[in-house]
XYZ file of C-alpha atoms in Angstrom:
436
model
C -0.933 14.355 -5.490
C 1.117 16.676 -3.336
C -0.294 17.698 0.020
C 1.299 19.742 2.767
C -1.587 19.043 5.165
C -0.472 15.683 6.506
C -3.228 15.393 9.106
C -5.970 14.946 6.530
C -4.350 12.207 4.505
C -1.770 10.504 6.666
C -4.145 9.149 9.275
C -2.692 6.106 11.050
C -3.738 2.588 10.157
C -3.604 1.644 13.820
C -4.052 3.267 17.206
C -2.225 2.690 20.490
C -3.121 -0.503 22.299
C -3.831 -2.644 19.236
C -2.353 -6.127 19.297
C 0.629 -6.667 16.991
C -1.140 -9.392 15.008
C -4.149 -7.165 14.456
C -1.944 -4.296 13.261
C -0.044 -6.581 10.878
C -3.271 -7.945 9.407
C -4.683 -4.471 8.954
C -1.496 -3.263 7.287
C -1.743 -6.120 4.801
C -5.370 -5.284 4.038
C -4.617 -1.574 3.636
C -1.724 -2.303 1.280
C -3.986 -4.419 -0.913
C -6.771 -1.854 -0.661
C -4.603 1.076 -1.708
C -3.636 -0.810 -4.853
C -7.272 -0.824 -6.043
C -8.251 2.700 -4.945
C -7.262 4.327 -8.271
C -9.558 1.918 -10.096
C -12.436 2.592 -7.702
C -11.887 6.324 -8.217
C -12.051 5.904 -11.998
C -15.297 3.960 -11.681
C -16.994 6.482 -9.375
C -19.014 8.264 -12.073
C -20.075 4.985 -13.666
C -21.030 3.604 -10.275
C -23.438 6.518 -9.841
C -24.981 5.933 -13.248
C -25.440 2.228 -12.579
C -27.064 3.001 -9.165
C -25.177 0.098 -7.620
C -21.606 -0.996 -7.006
C -20.138 -2.864 -9.992
C -19.527 -6.567 -9.430
C -15.871 -5.976 -10.247
C -15.552 -3.463 -7.414
C -17.219 -5.762 -4.886
C -14.950 -8.642 -5.925
C -11.864 -6.431 -5.617
C -12.928 -5.186 -2.173
C -13.576 -8.766 -1.076
C -10.130 -9.836 -2.248
C -8.428 -7.103 -0.194
C -9.968 -8.446 3.015
C -11.634 -5.192 4.081
C -14.985 -6.935 4.539
C -13.379 -9.428 6.970
C -11.591 -6.915 9.195
C -14.273 -7.217 11.911
C -15.004 -10.900 11.288
C -14.002 -13.423 13.992
C -10.663 -15.154 13.535
C -12.333 -18.488 14.115
C -14.173 -17.925 10.844
C -11.297 -16.632 8.748
C -11.542 -12.967 9.732
C -8.986 -10.564 11.157
C -10.887 -9.447 14.295
C -9.128 -6.084 14.233
C -9.511 -2.938 16.278
C -12.543 -1.002 14.924
C -10.404 2.083 14.180
C -8.459 0.043 11.645
C -11.687 -0.822 9.862
C -12.757 2.829 9.938
C -9.418 3.818 8.386
C -10.004 1.417 5.496
C -13.587 2.596 5.012
C -12.563 6.263 4.953
C -9.932 5.602 2.298
C -12.423 3.820 0.055
C -14.995 6.594 0.553
C -12.380 9.180 -0.366
C -12.001 7.445 -3.740
C -15.737 6.778 -4.263
C -18.390 7.771 -1.751
C -20.887 5.095 -2.759
C -18.308 2.319 -2.682
C -17.034 3.483 0.706
C -20.564 3.548 2.088
C -21.244 -0.023 0.950
C -17.871 -1.140 2.312
C -18.886 0.308 5.693
C -22.285 -1.394 5.692
C -21.178 -4.788 4.380
C -18.040 -4.645 6.513
C -19.881 -3.996 9.772
C -22.288 -6.915 9.240
C -19.737 -9.658 10.078
C -19.250 -7.957 13.441
C -23.003 -8.137 14.011
C -23.202 -11.779 12.944
C -20.474 -12.583 15.462
C -22.999 -11.721 18.199
C -25.447 -14.407 17.020
C -25.597 -18.003 18.187
C -22.621 -20.059 16.980
C -24.961 -22.163 14.819
C -25.907 -19.071 12.787
C -22.266 -18.141 12.310
C -21.412 -21.670 11.210
C -24.293 -21.679 8.744
C -23.144 -18.470 7.064
C -19.374 -18.873 7.175
C -19.028 -22.655 7.344
C -18.652 -23.017 3.582
C -17.796 -19.438 2.579
C -15.768 -17.144 4.795
C -16.438 -14.317 2.279
C -20.235 -14.567 2.481
C -21.681 -11.032 2.412
C -24.504 -9.715 4.581
C -26.533 -6.553 3.960
C -28.732 -5.005 6.636
C -31.757 -2.875 7.418
C -32.341 -2.517 11.138
C -35.434 -0.323 11.212
C -38.308 -2.172 12.896
C -40.506 -2.185 9.799
C -41.197 -5.912 9.919
C -43.119 -8.126 12.307
C -42.372 -11.588 13.656
C -44.713 -14.081 15.282
C -43.325 -16.789 17.585
C -43.933 -20.364 16.417
C -42.448 -23.680 17.394
C -38.699 -23.575 16.861
C -38.541 -19.947 15.764
C -40.599 -17.179 14.163
C -42.652 -16.312 11.088
C -41.267 -13.077 9.648
C -42.907 -10.615 7.249
C -42.237 -7.032 6.220
C -40.584 -4.569 3.897
C -37.295 -2.889 4.713
C -35.721 0.094 2.974
C -32.175 1.367 2.473
C -30.494 -2.056 2.305
C -27.225 -0.767 0.848
C -25.315 -3.307 -1.211
C -28.144 -5.843 -1.071
C -27.608 -6.866 -4.698
C -24.266 -8.361 -3.665
C -25.360 -10.078 -0.443
C -26.160 -13.718 0.281
C -27.828 -12.877 3.616
C -29.697 -9.987 5.224
C -29.906 -8.764 8.825
C -33.410 -7.346 9.355
C -34.963 -5.624 12.362
C -38.509 -6.507 13.408
C -40.980 -6.281 16.251
C -41.902 -9.553 17.922
C -45.677 -9.660 18.273
C -47.783 -11.081 21.082
C -51.160 -10.925 19.394
C -51.610 -7.281 18.439
C -48.962 -6.053 20.882
C -45.262 -5.635 20.186
C -43.541 -7.545 22.991
C -39.910 -7.366 21.901
C -37.567 -6.371 19.096
C -34.964 -8.548 17.413
C -32.627 -8.802 14.449
C -33.375 -11.665 12.073
C -30.812 -13.374 9.849
C -32.425 -14.307 6.524
C -30.858 -15.976 3.445
C -31.254 -14.332 0.042
C -33.494 -17.177 -1.122
C -36.101 -16.070 1.443
C -36.411 -12.427 0.416
C -36.962 -10.303 -2.677
C -34.973 -7.198 -3.608
C -37.128 -4.421 -5.070
C -35.271 -1.891 -7.225
C -36.380 1.496 -5.885
C -33.086 3.332 -5.360
C -33.285 6.753 -7.007
C -31.419 9.324 -4.928
C -29.578 12.636 -5.193
C -26.575 11.363 -3.233
C -24.904 8.008 -2.628
C -26.575 7.081 -5.884
C -24.299 4.112 -6.479
C -25.049 2.278 -3.234
C -27.978 0.211 -4.556
C -29.845 0.847 -1.308
C -32.965 -0.959 -2.430
C -35.896 -2.447 -0.528
C -36.089 -5.983 0.831
C -39.419 -7.825 1.078
C -40.062 -10.919 3.199
C -43.418 -12.701 3.008
C -44.206 -15.029 5.930
C -40.843 -16.801 6.114
C -39.782 -19.153 8.903
C -36.650 -18.048 10.777
C -35.213 -20.575 13.250
C -34.514 -19.323 16.755
C -30.739 -19.604 16.423
C -30.875 -17.011 13.622
C -32.527 -14.417 15.873
C -30.756 -11.927 18.132
C -32.781 -9.996 20.708
C -32.111 -6.303 21.165
C -31.797 -6.599 24.943
C -28.694 -8.793 24.807
C -27.118 -6.462 22.246
C -27.686 -3.481 24.529
C -26.008 -5.179 27.490
C -23.166 -6.590 25.337
C -24.008 -10.079 26.593
C -24.950 -11.973 23.455
C -25.020 -15.666 22.506
C -22.023 -15.074 20.250
C -19.851 -14.092 23.205
C -19.700 -17.768 24.149
C -17.415 -18.391 21.151
C -16.229 -14.873 20.325
C -14.928 -13.565 23.627
C -12.486 -10.932 22.341
C -12.896 -7.260 23.250
C -14.143 -6.400 19.760
C -17.432 -8.155 20.477
C -18.016 -6.527 23.851
C -18.444 -3.000 22.477
C -22.023 -1.656 22.100
C -23.646 -1.972 18.687
C -24.757 1.664 18.803
C -21.114 2.736 19.033
C -19.447 0.416 16.492
C -22.098 0.778 13.784
C -22.651 4.524 13.976
C -18.930 5.262 13.934
C -18.567 3.304 10.698
C -21.172 5.579 9.114
C -19.289 8.694 10.200
C -15.961 7.241 9.017
C -17.421 6.902 5.518
C -18.726 10.481 5.548
C -15.355 11.833 6.684
C -13.812 9.937 3.780
C -16.245 11.519 1.322
C -15.384 14.982 2.621
C -11.685 14.201 2.327
C -12.285 13.318 -1.311
C -13.967 16.681 -1.801
C -11.127 18.412 0.050
C -8.486 17.036 -2.291
C -10.607 17.723 -5.365
C -10.921 21.324 -4.175
C -7.149 21.632 -3.734
C -6.579 20.288 -7.234
C -9.034 22.782 -8.668
C -7.840 25.837 -6.755
C -4.116 25.452 -7.436
C -4.401 26.766 -10.996
C -7.787 28.491 -10.911
C -7.920 32.138 -12.012
C -10.623 34.638 -11.078
C -11.950 36.315 -14.252
C -15.713 36.037 -13.836
C -16.554 39.656 -12.892
C -15.560 43.093 -14.186
C -12.484 44.158 -12.266
C -11.191 40.602 -11.727
C -8.820 40.995 -14.675
C -6.959 44.295 -14.312
C -4.069 46.028 -15.993
C -1.842 45.088 -13.048
C -2.264 41.401 -13.886
C -2.082 41.941 -17.629
C -5.842 41.352 -17.704
C -5.284 37.657 -16.957
C -7.085 37.664 -13.588
C -5.962 36.841 -10.078
C -5.013 33.403 -8.790
C -7.251 31.757 -6.175
C -4.166 30.353 -4.467
C -3.494 33.922 -3.352
C -7.102 34.636 -2.351
C -7.448 35.087 1.455
C -10.975 33.641 1.520
C -9.865 30.513 -0.342
C -6.914 29.948 1.980
C -9.084 30.473 5.037
C -11.701 27.968 3.892
C -9.073 25.360 3.141
C -7.658 25.738 6.636
C -11.109 25.588 8.200
C -12.052 22.458 6.292
C -8.793 20.699 7.090
C -9.174 21.489 10.789
C -12.746 20.211 10.906
C -11.824 16.947 9.180
C -8.842 16.356 11.441
C -10.891 17.062 14.567
C -13.660 14.725 13.429
C -11.203 11.907 12.798
C -9.169 12.302 15.977
C -12.262 12.215 18.189
C -13.797 9.291 16.299
C -10.732 7.072 16.679
C -9.923 8.287 20.194
C -13.342 7.408 21.550
C -13.581 3.974 19.952
C -10.100 3.240 21.306
C -11.304 4.148 24.805
C -14.179 1.683 24.477
C -11.931 -1.003 23.048
C -9.528 -0.575 25.957
C -12.381 -0.859 28.463
C -13.581 -4.004 26.703
C -10.131 -5.588 27.057
C -10.444 -5.275 30.837
C -13.719 -7.173 30.856
C -15.478 -4.307 32.602
C -18.871 -3.086 31.377
C -18.770 0.006 29.212
C -20.648 2.650 31.239
C -23.285 4.985 29.765
C -21.060 8.111 29.977
C -18.510 6.492 27.675
C -21.220 5.484 25.197
C -22.726 8.952 25.230
C -19.367 10.645 24.768
C -18.677 8.521 21.701
C -22.123 9.201 20.252
C -21.779 12.928 20.952
C -18.512 13.117 19.050
C -19.702 10.720 16.341
C -22.653 12.892 15.333
C -20.472 15.964 15.749
C -17.911 14.330 13.457
C -20.536 13.998 10.751
C -21.504 17.639 11.235
C -17.869 18.689 10.973
C -17.368 16.749 7.744
C -20.509 18.144 6.124
C -19.628 21.677 7.228
C -16.146 21.316 5.733
C -17.637 20.076 2.471
C -20.107 22.976 2.394
C -17.366 25.569 2.878
C -15.320 24.100 0.046
C -18.259 23.683 -2.311
C -19.323 27.297 -1.808
C -15.859 28.420 -2.849
C -15.528 26.147 -5.892
C -17.348 28.234 -8.479
C -19.765 27.275 -11.216
C -17.574 24.506 -12.604
C -18.265 22.489 -9.463
C -21.888 22.181 -10.632
C -20.977 20.136 -13.690
C -21.846 16.424 -13.671
C -18.191 15.467 -14.135
C -17.099 17.467 -11.078
C -15.747 15.346 -8.237
C -16.510 18.173 -5.818
C -20.261 18.137 -6.429
C -20.399 14.354 -6.112
C -18.567 14.429 -2.782
C -20.857 17.238 -1.621
C -24.001 15.280 -2.537
C -22.695 12.049 -1.023
C -21.742 13.675 2.289
C -25.179 15.255 2.616
C -26.870 11.974 1.732
C -24.849 10.197 4.417
C -25.857 12.871 6.911
C -29.489 11.790 6.430
C -28.767 8.357 7.960
C -30.532 7.632 11.250
C -27.143 7.364 12.991
C -26.689 11.098 12.466
C -29.351 12.701 14.637
C -27.360 15.315 16.554
C -30.182 16.995 18.443
C -31.355 13.700 19.938
C -27.836 12.627 20.900
C -26.919 16.043 22.296
C -30.063 16.050 24.437
C -29.195 12.633 25.854
C -25.640 13.713 26.611
C -26.678 17.018 28.178
C -29.364 15.351 30.255
C -26.873 12.809 31.567
C -24.352 15.523 32.398
C -26.851 17.583 34.371
C -28.295 14.530 36.084
C -24.972 12.946 36.974
C -24.228 12.753 40.669
C -21.202 14.770 41.705
C -18.923 13.440 44.459
C -19.304 15.233 47.772
C -16.413 17.555 48.736
C -13.892 15.903 51.028
C -11.547 17.454 53.528
C -7.988 17.922 52.268
C -4.838 18.820 54.078
C -3.244 22.209 53.630
C -0.328 20.507 51.849
C -2.681 18.801 49.398
C -4.508 22.056 48.758
C -1.259 23.907 48.119
C -0.087 21.161 45.763
C -3.366 21.313 43.836
C -3.211 25.099 43.539
C 0.338 24.906 42.206
C -0.681 22.289 39.622
C -3.565 24.473 38.422
C -1.243 27.488 37.984
C 1.365 25.487 36.044
């Protein structure tokens, strides 16, 4: 496929500051991944119809190593920079939105497990470094403390890829009688939960995001991670996984993976739109086909509105991607210094993350509106990308009003440094710099 807009497709596999070993590992994974993308693209329609990712696709993704990019090296993972993982996710989502979404969710779970007690990590990865974990973090379950651990019960929705997982990460409230005293994430093996097939959706139909039910199951304490330690980036897992990757806030790493997948879906729609518009002729209305054109109609590649929308969409997708990778790189760099990541940095990332999702969906809307009636057909890639991007937008990570309010409140409430006296030379130098 030819493409003169390099910024949309030729996004880098690495970003400045990544260790050489990490970059080499990621390059190997991306090379293997790109070899299977055509097959994933061919399966996209069938994946939707099946309402879950085919076993063959999951096995192929596993073999590429994408699901181990954020896994600790001590357990056979690559422990790469998050932006490298996001690059891989976006490329998969460009080929098949549902498969990219599941790759994001299953691929972020090893990072989360790395925050747990070492005993939990050893239990999962000790005999199988490719063990897969699904997740549902909403606090829809309850846990009661007992000797040695907790009794867990509940029902969790939207557990994408759960049919292919051996473990689940589940959020729950810890109860003290009738009062919720804490919140935690519980690591539960597949033998202790039931998957209920409920996934019928208008978008991301192939993700198999079914429900998980747990009925009064014992979870030992070492398989429980409290939300407080996750928020401060001081978790039990840091005792054995002390790299910068595991000192970045959960709310930044996880949400950015969701947006990376949505950007990938919109890129898929972008390229499908280019393919369609190159040879499309306008003949739908009286006057479209005139004597000047030999009554054959006018080409959309010469239509000003079409060209404008393509440029708009490309710009939105590039902006979304640049900010997403720039901000996570800032956090990664801070984590390498050992310094805490301050709230302003977290809020900036979240601001641009939700904005990145908005940009991707807006770009997809502009292209879909200009694609004509053929885009409505079930075999149209454009309509599938449009539905998938909107379905991804519904994820809890994409709540722009809430995030924007938090950012704006912090900006207005932030203390400004008091003015200090400056010399006339300093003032002149500053004025010159502002004019230049």
